[in-house]
Short mmCIF file of C-alpha atoms in Angstrom, two decimals:
data_model
loop_
_atom_site.label_atom_id
_atom_site.label_comp_id
_atom_site.label_asym_id
_atom_site.label_seq_id
_atom_site.Cartn_x
_atom_site.Cartn_y
_atom_site.Cartn_z
CA UNK A 131 -14.39 -14.82 -0.70
CA UNK A 132 -12.70 -13.60 2.46
CA UNK A 133 -9.94 -11.95 0.42
CA UNK A 134 -6.68 -11.42 2.32
CA UNK A 135 -6.80 -12.40 5.98
CA UNK A 136 -4.14 -11.37 8.47
CA UNK A 137 -3.73 -12.49 12.05
CA UNK A 138 -3.26 -11.25 14.70
CA UNK A 139 -4.62 -7.72 14.51
CA UNK A 140 -2.53 -6.49 17.44
CA UNK A 141 0.48 -7.83 19.26
CA UNK A 142 2.96 -6.63 21.85
CA UNK A 143 6.34 -8.32 21.97
CA UNK A 144 9.31 -8.01 24.27
CA UNK A 145 12.73 -7.40 22.77
CA UNK A 146 14.23 -10.68 21.59
CA UNK A 147 10.97 -12.57 21.33
CA UNK A 148 9.90 -14.19 18.09
CA UNK A 149 6.56 -14.41 16.35
CA UNK A 150 4.89 -15.20 13.06
CA UNK A 151 2.41 -12.95 11.33
CA UNK A 152 -0.04 -15.03 9.38
CA UNK A 153 -1.43 -14.13 5.97
CA UNK A 154 -3.74 -16.17 3.81
CA UNK A 155 -5.70 -15.41 0.65
CA UNK A 156 -8.47 -17.34 -1.05
CA UNK A 157 -8.36 -15.69 -4.47
CA UNK A 158 -5.77 -18.06 -5.98
CA UNK A 159 -3.38 -15.15 -6.41
CA UNK A 160 0.15 -15.91 -7.49
CA UNK A 161 1.78 -12.82 -6.02
CA UNK A 162 1.89 -12.03 -2.32
CA UNK A 163 3.64 -9.22 -0.48
CA UNK A 164 4.50 -8.03 3.00
CA UNK A 165 4.73 -4.29 3.64
CA UNK A 166 5.43 -2.36 6.79
CA UNK A 167 4.00 1.08 7.40
CA UNK A 168 5.82 3.49 9.65
CA UNK A 169 4.16 6.83 10.48
CA UNK A 170 4.65 9.32 7.67
CA UNK A 171 6.91 6.94 5.79
CA UNK A 172 4.51 5.16 3.49
CA UNK A 173 4.57 1.45 2.91
CA UNK A 174 7.90 -0.30 2.45
CA UNK A 175 8.16 -3.73 0.87
CA UNK A 176 9.70 -6.36 3.14
CA UNK A 177 9.40 -9.56 1.10
CA UNK A 178 7.36 -10.79 -1.80
CA UNK A 179 6.55 -14.04 -3.52
CA UNK A 180 5.62 -14.72 -7.14
CA UNK A 181 4.32 -18.21 -6.45
CA UNK A 182 4.52 -21.19 -4.14
CA UNK A 183 8.11 -22.03 -3.29
CA UNK A 184 9.48 -18.69 -4.53
CA UNK A 185 10.27 -15.72 -2.34
CA UNK A 186 12.45 -12.66 -2.73
CA UNK A 187 13.62 -9.71 -0.70
CA UNK A 188 12.06 -6.32 -0.93
CA UNK A 189 13.39 -2.99 0.25
CA UNK A 190 13.64 -3.71 4.00
CA UNK A 191 14.09 -7.48 4.57
CA UNK A 192 16.55 -7.44 7.49
CA UNK A 193 15.19 -9.06 10.63
CA UNK A 194 12.44 -10.95 8.79
CA UNK A 195 11.94 -14.27 7.08
CA UNK A 196 9.16 -15.64 4.91
CA UNK A 197 8.06 -18.89 3.36
CA UNK A 198 5.52 -19.78 0.69
CA UNK A 199 4.74 -23.48 0.90
CA UNK A 200 1.25 -23.05 -0.58
CA UNK A 201 -0.40 -20.55 -2.91
CA UNK A 202 -2.71 -19.43 -0.12
CA UNK A 203 -0.32 -18.76 2.76
CA UNK A 204 2.57 -16.32 3.16
CA UNK A 205 3.66 -16.06 6.81
CA UNK A 206 6.17 -13.45 7.98
CA UNK A 207 8.56 -14.45 10.75
CA UNK A 208 10.34 -12.15 13.19
CA UNK A 209 13.09 -14.11 14.91
CA UNK A 210 14.52 -11.59 17.39
CA UNK A 211 12.13 -8.72 17.79
CA UNK A 212 13.65 -5.25 18.07
CA UNK A 213 12.02 -1.88 18.85
CA UNK A 214 12.77 -0.81 15.26
CA UNK A 215 10.25 -3.41 14.12
CA UNK A 216 7.40 -1.60 15.81
CA UNK A 217 5.12 -0.88 12.89
CA UNK A 218 1.90 -1.76 11.12
CA UNK A 219 2.31 -4.73 8.83
CA UNK A 220 0.20 -5.27 5.73
CA UNK A 221 -0.07 -8.36 3.62
CA UNK A 222 -1.27 -7.99 0.04
CA UNK A 223 -1.85 -10.18 -2.98
CA UNK A 224 -2.45 -9.92 -6.70
CA UNK A 225 -2.93 -12.36 -9.55
CA UNK A 226 -0.41 -10.91 -11.96
CA UNK A 227 0.81 -7.36 -11.34
CA UNK A 228 2.12 -7.08 -14.86
CA UNK A 229 -1.34 -7.19 -16.35
CA UNK A 230 -2.92 -3.92 -17.33
CA UNK A 231 -5.90 -3.97 -14.96
CA UNK A 232 -4.25 -5.63 -12.01
CA UNK A 233 -4.37 -4.24 -8.49
CA UNK A 234 -3.29 -5.19 -5.00
CA UNK A 235 -5.72 -6.60 -2.46
CA UNK A 236 -4.71 -5.74 1.09
CA UNK A 237 -5.29 -7.36 4.43
CA UNK A 238 -6.52 -5.36 7.40
CA UNK A 239 -3.08 -5.03 8.95
CA UNK A 240 -1.27 -6.14 12.09
CA UNK A 241 -0.20 -3.51 14.61
CA UNK A 242 2.99 -4.72 16.30
CA UNK A 243 4.74 -3.06 19.21
CA UNK A 244 8.13 -4.22 20.46
CA UNK A 245 8.94 -3.00 23.94
CA UNK B 219 16.17 4.24 -7.67
CA UNK B 220 12.48 5.00 -7.84
CA UNK B 221 10.92 7.30 -5.30
CA UNK B 222 7.44 8.70 -4.61
CA UNK B 223 6.97 11.92 -2.67
CA UNK B 224 3.75 13.23 -1.19
CA UNK B 225 4.74 16.59 0.30
CA UNK B 226 1.63 17.10 2.43
CA UNK B 227 1.06 14.83 5.41
CA UNK B 228 -2.27 16.50 6.16
CA UNK B 229 -4.68 18.40 3.96
CA UNK B 230 -7.75 19.97 5.51
CA UNK B 231 -10.52 21.51 3.40
CA UNK B 232 -14.16 22.44 3.80
CA UNK B 233 -16.95 20.51 2.14
CA UNK B 234 -17.51 21.74 -1.40
CA UNK B 235 -13.99 23.13 -1.78
CA UNK B 236 -11.63 21.84 -4.48
CA UNK B 237 -9.00 19.31 -3.46
CA UNK B 238 -5.58 18.57 -4.88
CA UNK B 239 -3.35 15.94 -3.31
CA UNK B 240 0.17 16.21 -4.66
CA UNK B 241 2.35 13.34 -5.80
CA UNK B 242 5.78 13.55 -7.40
CA UNK B 243 7.87 10.63 -8.53
CA UNK B 244 11.36 9.90 -9.72
CA UNK B 245 11.94 7.07 -12.14
CA UNK B 246 14.04 6.87 -15.23
CA UNK B 247 11.80 4.48 -17.11
CA UNK B 248 8.17 4.49 -18.18
CA UNK B 249 6.10 4.74 -14.99
CA UNK B 250 2.72 3.41 -14.00
CA UNK B 251 1.07 5.47 -11.30
CA UNK B 252 -1.74 4.62 -8.91
CA UNK B 253 -3.70 6.19 -6.11
CA UNK B 254 -4.69 3.95 -3.20
CA UNK B 255 -7.04 5.05 -0.43
CA UNK B 256 -7.70 3.88 3.12
CA UNK B 257 -10.97 4.99 4.68
CA UNK B 258 -11.40 4.80 8.44
CA UNK B 259 -11.62 1.17 9.62
CA UNK B 260 -11.33 -0.12 6.05
CA UNK B 261 -8.57 -1.75 4.10
CA UNK B 262 -6.23 -0.04 1.73
CA UNK B 263 -7.79 -0.22 -1.73
CA UNK B 264 -7.14 0.99 -5.24
CA UNK B 265 -8.78 4.29 -6.12
CA UNK B 266 -7.54 4.84 -9.66
CA UNK B 267 -4.67 4.22 -12.04
CA UNK B 268 -3.28 6.55 -14.68
CA UNK B 269 -3.51 4.13 -17.59
CA UNK B 270 -7.28 3.92 -17.22
CA UNK B 271 -7.74 7.69 -17.36
CA UNK B 272 -10.87 7.24 -15.30
CA UNK B 273 -12.80 9.30 -12.78
CA UNK B 274 -13.61 7.45 -9.59
CA UNK B 275 -15.82 9.03 -6.91
CA UNK B 276 -15.25 12.35 -8.68
CA UNK B 277 -11.46 12.07 -8.42
CA UNK B 278 -9.16 12.35 -11.41
CA UNK B 279 -5.40 12.27 -11.79
CA UNK B 280 -3.28 13.12 -14.78
CA UNK B 281 0.21 11.86 -15.30
CA UNK B 282 2.54 14.74 -16.16
CA UNK B 283 5.79 13.23 -17.32
CA UNK B 284 7.43 16.61 -17.77
CA UNK B 285 6.86 17.55 -14.14
CA UNK B 286 7.01 13.90 -12.97
CA UNK B 287 3.75 14.40 -11.11
CA UNK B 288 0.47 12.55 -10.65
CA UNK B 289 -1.68 14.86 -8.56
CA UNK B 290 -5.12 13.73 -7.42
CA UNK B 291 -7.92 16.23 -7.88
CA UNK B 292 -11.57 16.64 -7.07
CA UNK B 293 -13.54 19.81 -7.79
CA UNK B 294 -15.91 19.58 -4.81
CA UNK B 295 -14.81 17.66 -1.74
CA UNK B 296 -17.31 15.64 0.28
CA UNK B 297 -17.08 14.61 3.93
CA UNK B 298 -16.92 10.95 2.92
CA UNK B 299 -13.69 11.68 1.04
CA UNK B 300 -11.89 11.99 4.37
CA UNK B 301 -9.26 9.25 4.30
CA UNK B 302 -5.58 8.46 3.92
CA UNK B 303 -4.39 8.64 0.32
CA UNK B 304 -1.27 6.97 -1.03
CA UNK B 305 0.36 7.54 -4.38
CA UNK B 306 2.19 4.51 -5.75
CA UNK B 307 4.59 3.87 -8.61
CA UNK B 308 4.97 0.55 -10.36
CA UNK B 309 8.18 0.00 -12.18
CA UNK B 310 9.12 -2.56 -14.75
CA UNK B 311 11.62 -4.30 -12.48
CA UNK B 312 9.60 -7.00 -10.75
CA UNK B 313 6.38 -5.02 -11.07
CA UNK B 314 6.75 -3.89 -7.48
CA UNK B 315 4.88 -0.92 -6.07
CA UNK B 316 6.73 1.93 -4.37
CA UNK B 317 4.45 3.98 -2.13
CA UNK B 318 4.62 7.58 -1.06
CA UNK B 319 4.32 8.61 2.58
CA UNK B 320 0.61 9.28 2.31
CA UNK B 321 -1.59 12.33 2.78
CA UNK B 322 -4.43 12.46 5.25
CA UNK B 323 -7.37 14.35 3.79
CA UNK B 324 -9.86 15.85 6.22
CA UNK B 325 -13.03 17.34 4.80
CA UNK B 326 -14.78 19.53 7.33
CA UNK B 327 -18.53 20.19 7.24
#
């Protein structure tokens, strides 16, 4: 299993440009998440999904959109990039976070700079 | 609202010294606490969780509900313990994880 795969690893955008961060997992996990990591601020949840066709906002959803058309894929869309969206983005997945021994599996991250 | 605080951004110790990475949380319900770790050039991964009461790579963490803390401890630090450590809180609402700001541990030879 490849686990959670994120692309691209690095990207530089100009203000106002749009892009999609790709995330796919091959573990048949129901739950998928997008976090952003700002220096010294920990990881903040942007959006999450509990299954195909179902998405919900996290703590910092403004400026982002997501979709979950399949179990495997959970892309994150930035429509009008702003400097405040410069961050490292992590995708994660889990089968059922409510279960006692569950844990998150993380992707390797996407470093995004908006200039 | 739930919150996780890791007061130290950087902790530097010598090999063989004891290590304690601090984590405090605020949550009105019954918490589940975790420690995640990110080694250099590796992905963020689970280190341990309080409900398992386990020791992983020599690390332990005890949930202290009175002090609302979940400090990570190791009696003798090793160079390979150098990494970024994140404390995380899972709450009942949606089973989402709230992460602390992280502590970078540097173990010097």
